[in-house]
């Protein structure tokens, strides 16, 4: 592996563009290839990797690795188990994208590649650099190196790994990390940053409660900062622990330090220089909650919030606001951030809970909040005015020249926050709120979303323990999804699992699977998801409460203001205004421009409210809105007339382009709505929406969604007047995706339904469909019979669109049977009829089919002109499927003209144009591309295309396409 290229965030790529390999051992053992995590397997397998990593310059034999992990009691399988572990590790690195061999064999042993990044090596280098800088009295350089080194520490090194080697390395790294923290704290004490040192040392002593040098440093920091009583208490706490737990007294140096503090002498005991007797003052206090929460998945937000740290030029405090839904982790993020910013603010770090959304408490008023802040910075009670404006003025004056960090947590509104802003540009304020503080002048605002699946899984694993989580990965995945990535929900889940050791994740996942009881399950002690939502909901005005409650009638969809206008029976502008108010209250997210979504758990809460206070007709109004909107979309995108013209309007689109954008944005919503309507006793409305979108969906190759919508409606509906057309359109969906036998089965069900209804046009359509399916299945005589019969009926009864479809299918059938003259005659007739009918979609289909047939007979020039017209029509109508066909046939035109580069480029463009679900189209394009590669003398590339086509025909059997792919494969010659 070549040298690595590094960014601020770590290794991203080698200088040759290959994924960079990174290892972390200063915490749990982890590895990444680029930004992709590598699955390292069970703990003993990880221990083998760690033994190689921490001896990168040495070759380790299998016996040495056995000894490092198992000591004197190796497994019966001996070195074989090491070989298995190394094989699995290599496979894991290759799966993550590593292009070089990560673990190399050297004679009888193994060695890790030397160019991979290791955080422990970086840590050792930084500590050595700091030691050299301290020796040369370069304190600034030493501090910078130590800050970078301690930032790499991520908990217990090699956490959970077994074996004597891991234990020894763990202790070495712990000792060196402890020393680095002591050196950094000593530097901060020397430079007067006592509060920063106190923060660091308090956390250190919590992990190492008997470490006398760390306690000595903490006492020096307290003493230097003016907190003499606290320094003496630190000594008493350590002495009590040592006597109680170890039966010994503190050492001579610490006892001497204790006496010096009692006498208020110069303090010389510890790592650094003398600390003069303290100056008594009220400022400099640190009131931040403990920094004991590990964050997952918030790197981008932390980076954004720390990007601009310089004071504002206008002298105002730097203001950062973090908002988001209840339980998303706002306070945890801000406290984490405050601890890391703390060293830059020598006058203190204050924390104030404003109780904007605290159950059983009213929000803290500005007067009370200002009183607490003033007393915290040392203003005597007698000097605190009664008037709130006067208090704000005193607060601003007292902080005008300060460098103060203020955390205002859980704010209710901008009005509550504004009087609490300190004076002076050297101060920084971090505000959290469920409400979006849109009328507060902020330098940076971040709205927290729920955690992604990987980050949520990592958080739950950390909270519950990796071993327990790794034992049930699928069930953990289900639990994480049920929690919707909400950190509070994950912490509640972890607490319940810790208190119930007999429970499995599978059991918990089954309890959370029921949306009606999920909120009840997500409660433990005084933590409750439902209570958090209820408090936010209770603060909404009545009109906004109604909007939120009504959203429970349509769970799972992402509505726009037009949908909500129908839902609430109000005008769209009013609906939009109310939705934005609910967004600002932190109960609703903006999914896209003018489109909204509820978090999954908020959806459960809204549905519960809707069930408790149902509003008759709400769902019916929404279904009516989407039936009208989808019909109008179909008219604009296909050119077909609307069977039920409606001039009421109320749609967010006016032409084909905006209708296509709306349909794309509504894709998930329409699927969720159709499934919900079918489940809740509205299958007819669900069927009408499905029928309206099926043509636009198939034009865009959204076959999976179209299929799901049909299937859920057909499961709920029994009326043949509804089911027969749906069986027909579902058959067309199957046919277009290459599932011809499924298409045949659906056409047969449609024919049965139409016969029961005595519907001649429907029967003709089903007969023609059976003919098209038989053609694709290679049953040519059967296809000819069905298609000819359907054509005759269509001509007799004047069904123009069916005539065009039957002529097109007969033309394609005769082309497959090499009856090229008849094929061209029928396809030209179909194209003429489609032009006369002024139906853009029919015109597109027939022109493309005619162009394909012209290619077959070698009419290259005319084929090029016809296919260019088909491509233009497809692009104007947004027909992705026909665009793919037209592009690949234009590639054949180029090939017939001798321009092989253009031919290959067009086939590749066609392949990019269509969705992978369009199996039939994909097979045809790959077959054409294979022909072009063969003509260009590239048989190996051709073989790949034909092999892929053969594989695709196994899942979507088409004898015609399969035979063609196999013939192409044979032409490629021996491999």
Coordinates of N, CA and C in Angstrom, one line a residue, residues 566-728:
X566 N -56.6 19.3 2.5 CA -57.7 18.4 2.3 C -58.0 17.6 3.6
X567 N -57.0 17.2 4.3 CA -57.1 16.5 5.6 C -57.9 17.3 6.6
X568 N -57.5 18.6 6.7 CA -58.1 19.5 7.7 C -59.3 20.3 7.2
X569 N -59.5 20.2 5.9 CA -60.6 21.0 5.3 C -60.4 22.5 5.5
X570 N -59.2 22.9 5.1 CA -58.8 24.3 5.2 C -58.2 24.7 3.9
X571 N -57.9 26.0 3.6 CA -57.3 26.4 2.4 C -55.8 26.0 2.5
X572 N -55.1 25.7 1.3 CA -53.7 25.3 1.4 C -52.8 26.3 2.0
X573 N -52.9 27.7 1.8 CA -52.0 28.6 2.5 C -52.1 28.5 4.1
X574 N -53.4 28.3 4.6 CA -53.5 28.1 6.0 C -52.9 26.8 6.5
X575 N -53.1 25.8 5.7 CA -52.5 24.5 6.1 C -51.0 24.6 6.1
X576 N -50.4 25.3 5.2 CA -48.9 25.5 5.2 C -48.5 26.3 6.4
X577 N -49.2 27.3 6.7 CA -48.8 28.1 7.9 C -48.9 27.3 9.2
X578 N -49.9 26.5 9.4 CA -50.0 25.6 10.5 C -49.0 24.6 10.6
X579 N -48.6 24.0 9.4 CA -47.6 23.0 9.4 C -46.2 23.6 9.8
X580 N -45.9 24.8 9.4 CA -44.7 25.4 9.8 C -44.6 25.7 11.3
X581 N -45.8 26.0 11.8 CA -45.8 26.2 13.3 C -45.5 24.9 14.0
X582 N -46.0 23.8 13.5 CA -45.8 22.5 14.2 C -44.3 22.2 14.0
X583 N -43.7 22.5 12.8 CA -42.3 22.3 12.6 C -41.5 23.1 13.6
X584 N -41.8 24.3 13.8 CA -41.1 25.2 14.7 C -41.2 24.7 16.2
X585 N -42.3 24.0 16.5 CA -42.5 23.4 17.8 C -41.7 22.1 18.0
X586 N -41.0 21.6 17.0 CA -40.2 20.5 17.1 C -40.9 19.1 17.1
X587 N -42.2 19.1 16.6 CA -42.9 17.9 16.5 C -43.0 17.3 15.0
X588 N -42.5 18.1 14.1 CA -42.6 17.8 12.7 C -41.3 18.2 12.0
X589 N -40.9 17.4 11.0 CA -39.7 17.7 10.3 C -40.0 18.1 8.9
X590 N -39.1 18.8 8.2 CA -39.3 19.2 6.8 C -38.5 18.1 6.0
X591 N -39.2 17.3 5.3 CA -38.6 16.2 4.5 C -38.0 16.8 3.2
X592 N -38.6 17.8 2.6 CA -38.1 18.4 1.4 C -38.9 19.7 1.3
X593 N -38.6 20.5 0.2 CA -39.3 21.7 0.0 C -40.8 21.5 0.0
X594 N -41.6 22.1 0.9 CA -43.0 22.0 1.0 C -43.5 20.6 1.2
X595 N -42.7 19.8 1.9 CA -43.1 18.4 2.2 C -42.6 18.1 3.6
X596 N -43.5 17.4 4.4 CA -43.2 17.3 5.8 C -43.3 15.8 6.2
X597 N -42.7 15.5 7.4 CA -42.7 14.1 7.8 C -42.7 14.1 9.4
X598 N -43.3 13.1 9.9 CA -43.3 12.8 11.4 C -42.2 11.7 11.6
X599 N -41.5 11.9 12.7 CA -40.7 10.8 13.2 C -41.6 9.6 13.5
X600 N -41.0 8.4 13.3 CA -41.9 7.2 13.5 C -42.6 7.1 14.8
X601 N -41.8 7.5 15.9 CA -42.4 7.5 17.2 C -43.4 8.6 17.4
X602 N -43.2 9.8 16.8 CA -44.2 10.8 16.8 C -45.4 10.4 16.1
X603 N -45.2 9.6 15.0 CA -46.4 9.1 14.3 C -47.2 8.2 15.2
X604 N -46.6 7.4 16.0 CA -47.3 6.5 16.9 C -48.1 7.4 17.9
X605 N -47.5 8.5 18.3 CA -48.2 9.4 19.3 C -49.4 10.1 18.6
X606 N -49.2 10.6 17.4 CA -50.2 11.2 16.7 C -51.4 10.3 16.4
X607 N -51.0 9.0 16.0 CA -52.1 8.0 15.7 C -52.9 7.7 17.0
X608 N -52.2 7.7 18.1 CA -52.9 7.5 19.4 C -53.9 8.6 19.7
X609 N -53.4 9.8 19.4 CA -54.3 11.0 19.7 C -55.5 10.9 18.7
X610 N -55.2 10.6 17.4 CA -56.3 10.5 16.4 C -57.3 9.4 16.8
X611 N -56.9 8.3 17.3 CA -57.8 7.2 17.7 C -58.6 7.7 18.9
X612 N -58.0 8.5 19.8 CA -58.8 8.9 21.0 C -59.8 10.0 20.7
X613 N -59.5 10.8 19.6 CA -60.4 11.9 19.2 C -60.6 11.9 17.7
X614 N -61.2 10.8 17.1 CA -61.3 10.7 15.7 C -62.1 11.9 15.1
X615 N -61.7 12.3 13.8 CA -62.4 13.3 13.1 C -63.0 12.7 11.9
X616 N -64.3 12.4 11.8 CA -65.0 11.7 10.7 C -64.7 12.4 9.4
X617 N -64.4 11.6 8.4 CA -64.2 12.2 7.0 C -62.8 12.6 6.7
X618 N -61.9 12.7 7.7 CA -60.6 13.2 7.4 C -59.8 12.3 6.4
X619 N -59.8 11.0 6.6 CA -59.1 10.1 5.7 C -59.7 10.1 4.3
X620 N -61.0 10.2 4.3 CA -61.7 10.2 3.0 C -61.4 11.4 2.2
X621 N -61.2 12.6 2.9 CA -60.9 13.8 2.2 C -59.5 13.7 1.6
X622 N -58.6 13.1 2.3 CA -57.2 12.9 1.8 C -57.2 11.9 0.6
X623 N -57.9 10.9 0.7 CA -58.0 9.9 -0.4 C -58.6 10.5 -1.7
X624 N -59.6 11.3 -1.5 CA -60.2 12.0 -2.6 C -59.2 13.0 -3.2
X625 N -58.5 13.7 -2.4 CA -57.4 14.6 -2.9 C -56.4 13.9 -3.8
X626 N -55.9 12.7 -3.3 CA -54.9 12.0 -4.1 C -55.5 11.3 -5.3
X627 N -56.7 10.9 -5.2 CA -57.4 10.3 -6.4 C -57.4 11.4 -7.5
X628 N -57.8 12.6 -7.2 CA -57.9 13.6 -8.2 C -56.5 14.0 -8.7
X629 N -55.6 14.2 -7.7 CA -54.2 14.6 -8.1 C -53.5 13.6 -9.0
X630 N -53.7 12.3 -8.7 CA -53.0 11.3 -9.5 C -53.7 11.2 -10.9
X631 N -55.0 11.3 -11.0 CA -55.6 11.3 -12.3 C -55.1 12.5 -13.1
X632 N -55.0 13.7 -12.5 CA -54.5 14.8 -13.3 C -53.0 14.6 -13.7
X633 N -52.3 14.0 -12.8 CA -50.9 13.7 -13.2 C -50.8 12.7 -14.4
X634 N -51.6 11.7 -14.4 CA -51.7 10.8 -15.5 C -52.0 11.5 -16.8
X635 N -53.0 12.4 -16.8 CA -53.4 13.1 -18.0 C -52.2 13.9 -18.5
X636 N -51.5 14.6 -17.6 CA -50.4 15.5 -18.0 C -49.2 14.7 -18.5
X637 N -48.9 13.5 -18.0 CA -47.7 12.8 -18.3 C -48.0 11.8 -19.5
X638 N -49.2 11.3 -19.7 CA -49.4 10.3 -20.8 C -50.2 10.9 -21.9
X639 N -50.9 12.0 -21.7 CA -51.7 12.6 -22.8 C -53.0 12.0 -22.9
X640 N -53.3 11.0 -22.1 CA -54.7 10.4 -22.2 C -55.7 11.3 -21.6
X641 N -56.9 11.2 -22.1 CA -58.0 12.1 -21.5 C -58.4 11.6 -20.1
X642 N -58.9 12.5 -19.3 CA -59.3 12.2 -17.9 C -60.7 11.6 -18.0
X643 N -60.9 10.4 -17.5 CA -62.2 9.8 -17.5 C -63.2 10.5 -16.6
X644 N -62.7 11.3 -15.6 CA -63.5 12.0 -14.7 C -63.0 13.4 -14.5
X645 N -63.3 14.3 -15.5 CA -62.7 15.7 -15.5 C -63.2 16.4 -14.2
X646 N -62.2 17.2 -13.7 CA -62.4 17.8 -12.4 C -61.7 19.2 -12.4
X647 N -62.5 20.2 -12.2 CA -61.9 21.6 -12.3 C -61.7 22.2 -10.9
X648 N -61.7 21.4 -9.8 CA -61.6 22.0 -8.5 C -60.2 22.4 -8.2
X649 N -59.2 21.8 -8.8 CA -57.8 22.2 -8.6 C -57.3 21.8 -7.2
X650 N -56.4 22.6 -6.7 CA -55.8 22.3 -5.4 C -54.6 21.4 -5.5
X651 N -53.9 21.5 -6.6 CA -52.7 20.7 -6.8 C -51.5 21.6 -6.9
X652 N -50.3 21.0 -6.5 CA -49.1 21.8 -6.5 C -48.3 21.8 -7.8
X653 N -49.1 21.4 -8.9 CA -48.4 21.3 -10.2 C -49.4 21.8 -11.3
X654 N -48.8 22.3 -12.4 CA -49.7 22.8 -13.5 C -49.4 22.3 -14.9
X655 N -48.2 21.7 -15.0 CA -47.8 21.1 -16.3 C -47.1 19.8 -16.1
X656 N -46.7 19.2 -17.3 CA -46.1 17.9 -17.2 C -44.8 17.8 -16.4
X657 N -44.0 18.9 -16.5 CA -42.7 18.9 -15.8 C -43.0 19.0 -14.3
X658 N -43.8 19.9 -13.8 CA -44.1 20.0 -12.4 C -44.8 18.8 -11.9
X659 N -45.7 18.2 -12.7 CA -46.4 17.0 -12.3 C -45.4 15.8 -12.1
X660 N -44.4 15.7 -13.0 CA -43.4 14.7 -12.8 C -42.6 14.8 -11.5
X661 N -42.3 16.1 -11.2 CA -41.6 16.4 -10.0 C -42.4 16.0 -8.8
X662 N -43.7 16.4 -8.8 CA -44.6 16.1 -7.7 C -44.7 14.6 -7.5
X663 N -44.8 13.8 -8.6 CA -45.0 12.4 -8.6 C -43.7 11.7 -7.9
X664 N -42.6 12.2 -8.3 CA -41.3 11.7 -7.8 C -41.3 12.0 -6.3
X665 N -41.6 13.2 -5.9 CA -41.6 13.5 -4.4 C -42.7 12.7 -3.6
X666 N -43.8 12.3 -4.3 CA -44.9 11.6 -3.6 C -44.7 10.1 -3.7
X667 N -43.7 9.6 -4.2 CA -43.6 8.2 -4.5 C -43.8 7.3 -3.3
X668 N -43.0 7.6 -2.2 CA -43.2 6.9 -1.0 C -44.5 7.1 -0.3
X669 N -45.0 8.4 -0.4 CA -46.3 8.7 0.2 C -47.4 8.0 -0.4
X670 N -47.4 7.9 -1.8 CA -48.5 7.2 -2.4 C -48.5 5.7 -2.1
X671 N -47.3 5.1 -2.0 CA -47.3 3.7 -1.6 C -47.8 3.5 -0.2
X672 N -47.4 4.3 0.7 CA -47.8 4.2 2.1 C -49.4 4.4 2.2
X673 N -49.8 5.4 1.4 CA -51.2 5.8 1.5 C -52.1 4.7 0.9
X674 N -51.7 4.1 -0.2 CA -52.5 3.0 -0.8 C -52.5 1.8 0.1
X675 N -51.4 1.5 0.7 CA -51.4 0.3 1.7 C -52.3 0.6 2.9
X676 N -52.2 1.9 3.4 CA -53.0 2.2 4.6 C -54.5 2.2 4.2
X677 N -54.8 2.7 3.1 CA -56.3 2.8 2.6 C -56.8 1.3 2.5
X678 N -56.0 0.5 1.8 CA -56.4 -0.9 1.6 C -56.6 -1.6 3.0
X679 N -55.8 -1.3 3.9 CA -55.9 -2.0 5.3 C -57.1 -1.5 6.1
X680 N -57.5 -0.2 5.8 CA -58.5 0.4 6.7 C -59.8 0.5 6.1
X681 N -60.1 -0.4 5.1 CA -61.5 -0.5 4.5 C -61.8 0.5 3.4
X682 N -60.7 0.9 2.7 CA -60.9 1.8 1.6 C -60.2 1.3 0.3
X683 N -60.5 0.0 0.0 CA -59.7 -0.6 -1.2 C -60.1 0.1 -2.5
X684 N -61.3 0.5 -2.7 CA -61.7 1.1 -3.9 C -60.9 2.4 -4.2
X685 N -60.8 3.3 -3.2 CA -60.0 4.5 -3.4 C -58.5 4.1 -3.6
X686 N -58.0 3.1 -2.9 CA -56.6 2.7 -3.1 C -56.5 2.2 -4.5
X687 N -57.5 1.5 -5.0 CA -57.4 0.9 -6.4 C -57.4 2.0 -7.4
X688 N -58.2 3.1 -7.2 CA -58.3 4.2 -8.2 C -56.9 4.9 -8.2
X689 N -56.3 5.1 -7.1 CA -55.0 5.8 -7.1 C -54.0 4.9 -7.8
X690 N -54.0 3.6 -7.6 CA -53.1 2.7 -8.2 C -53.3 2.7 -9.7
X691 N -54.5 2.7 -10.2 CA -54.8 2.7 -11.6 C -54.3 4.0 -12.2
X692 N -54.4 5.1 -11.5 CA -54.0 6.4 -12.1 C -52.5 6.5 -12.2
X693 N -51.7 5.8 -11.3 CA -50.3 6.0 -11.4 C -49.6 4.9 -12.2
X694 N -50.3 3.8 -12.5 CA -49.5 2.7 -13.1 C -48.8 3.0 -14.4
X695 N -49.4 3.8 -15.3 CA -48.7 4.1 -16.5 C -47.5 5.1 -16.2
X696 N -47.7 6.2 -15.5 CA -46.5 7.0 -15.2 C -45.4 6.2 -14.4
X697 N -45.8 5.2 -13.6 CA -44.8 4.4 -12.9 C -44.0 3.5 -13.8
X698 N -44.7 2.8 -14.7 CA -44.0 1.9 -15.6 C -43.2 2.7 -16.6
X699 N -43.6 3.9 -17.0 CA -42.8 4.7 -17.9 C -41.4 5.1 -17.2
X700 N -41.4 5.1 -15.9 CA -40.2 5.4 -15.1 C -39.6 4.2 -14.5
X701 N -40.1 3.0 -14.9 CA -39.6 1.7 -14.4 C -39.6 1.6 -12.9
X702 N -40.6 2.2 -12.3 CA -40.9 2.0 -10.8 C -41.7 0.8 -10.7
X703 N -41.3 -0.4 -11.1 CA -42.1 -1.6 -11.2 C -42.4 -2.1 -9.8
X704 N -41.4 -2.0 -8.9 CA -41.6 -2.6 -7.5 C -42.7 -1.9 -6.8
X705 N -42.7 -0.6 -6.8 CA -43.8 0.1 -6.2 C -45.2 -0.2 -6.8
X706 N -45.2 -0.2 -8.2 CA -46.4 -0.5 -8.8 C -47.0 -1.9 -8.5
X707 N -46.0 -2.8 -8.4 CA -46.4 -4.2 -8.0 C -47.0 -4.2 -6.6
X708 N -46.3 -3.6 -5.7 CA -46.8 -3.6 -4.3 C -48.2 -3.0 -4.1
X709 N -48.4 -1.9 -4.8 CA -49.7 -1.2 -4.7 C -50.8 -2.1 -5.3
X710 N -50.5 -2.7 -6.4 CA -51.6 -3.6 -7.0 C -51.8 -4.8 -6.0
X711 N -50.8 -5.4 -5.5 CA -51.0 -6.6 -4.7 C -51.7 -6.3 -3.4
X712 N -51.5 -5.1 -2.8 CA -52.2 -4.9 -1.5 C -53.6 -4.6 -1.8
X713 N -53.9 -3.9 -2.9 CA -55.3 -3.6 -3.2 C -56.1 -4.9 -3.6
X714 N -55.4 -5.7 -4.4 CA -56.1 -7.0 -4.8 C -56.3 -7.9 -3.6
X715 N -55.5 -7.8 -2.6 CA -55.7 -8.6 -1.4 C -56.9 -8.2 -0.6
X716 N -57.2 -6.9 -0.7 CA -58.4 -6.3 0.1 C -59.7 -6.2 -0.7
X717 N -59.6 -6.1 -2.0 CA -60.7 -5.9 -2.9 C -61.3 -7.2 -3.4
X718 N -62.7 -7.3 -3.5 CA -63.3 -8.5 -4.1 C -64.2 -8.1 -5.3
X719 N -64.6 -6.9 -5.5 CA -65.5 -6.5 -6.5 C -64.8 -6.7 -7.9
X720 N -65.3 -7.5 -8.8 CA -64.6 -7.7 -10.1 C -64.6 -6.5 -10.9
X721 N -65.5 -5.5 -10.7 CA -65.4 -4.2 -11.4 C -64.1 -3.5 -11.1
X722 N -63.6 -3.7 -9.9 CA -62.3 -3.1 -9.5 C -61.2 -4.0 -9.8
X723 N -61.3 -5.3 -9.6 CA -60.2 -6.2 -9.6 C -59.8 -6.5 -11.1
X724 N -60.7 -6.7 -12.0 CA -60.4 -7.0 -13.4 C -59.4 -6.0 -14.0
X725 N -59.7 -4.7 -14.0 CA -58.7 -3.7 -14.5 C -57.4 -3.8 -13.8
X726 N -57.4 -4.0 -12.5 CA -56.2 -4.1 -11.7 C -55.3 -5.3 -12.1
X727 N -56.0 -6.5 -12.3 CA -55.3 -7.7 -12.8 C -54.6 -7.3 -14.1
X728 N -55.3 -6.6 -15.0 CA -54.8 -6.3 -16.3 C -53.5 -5.4 -16.2

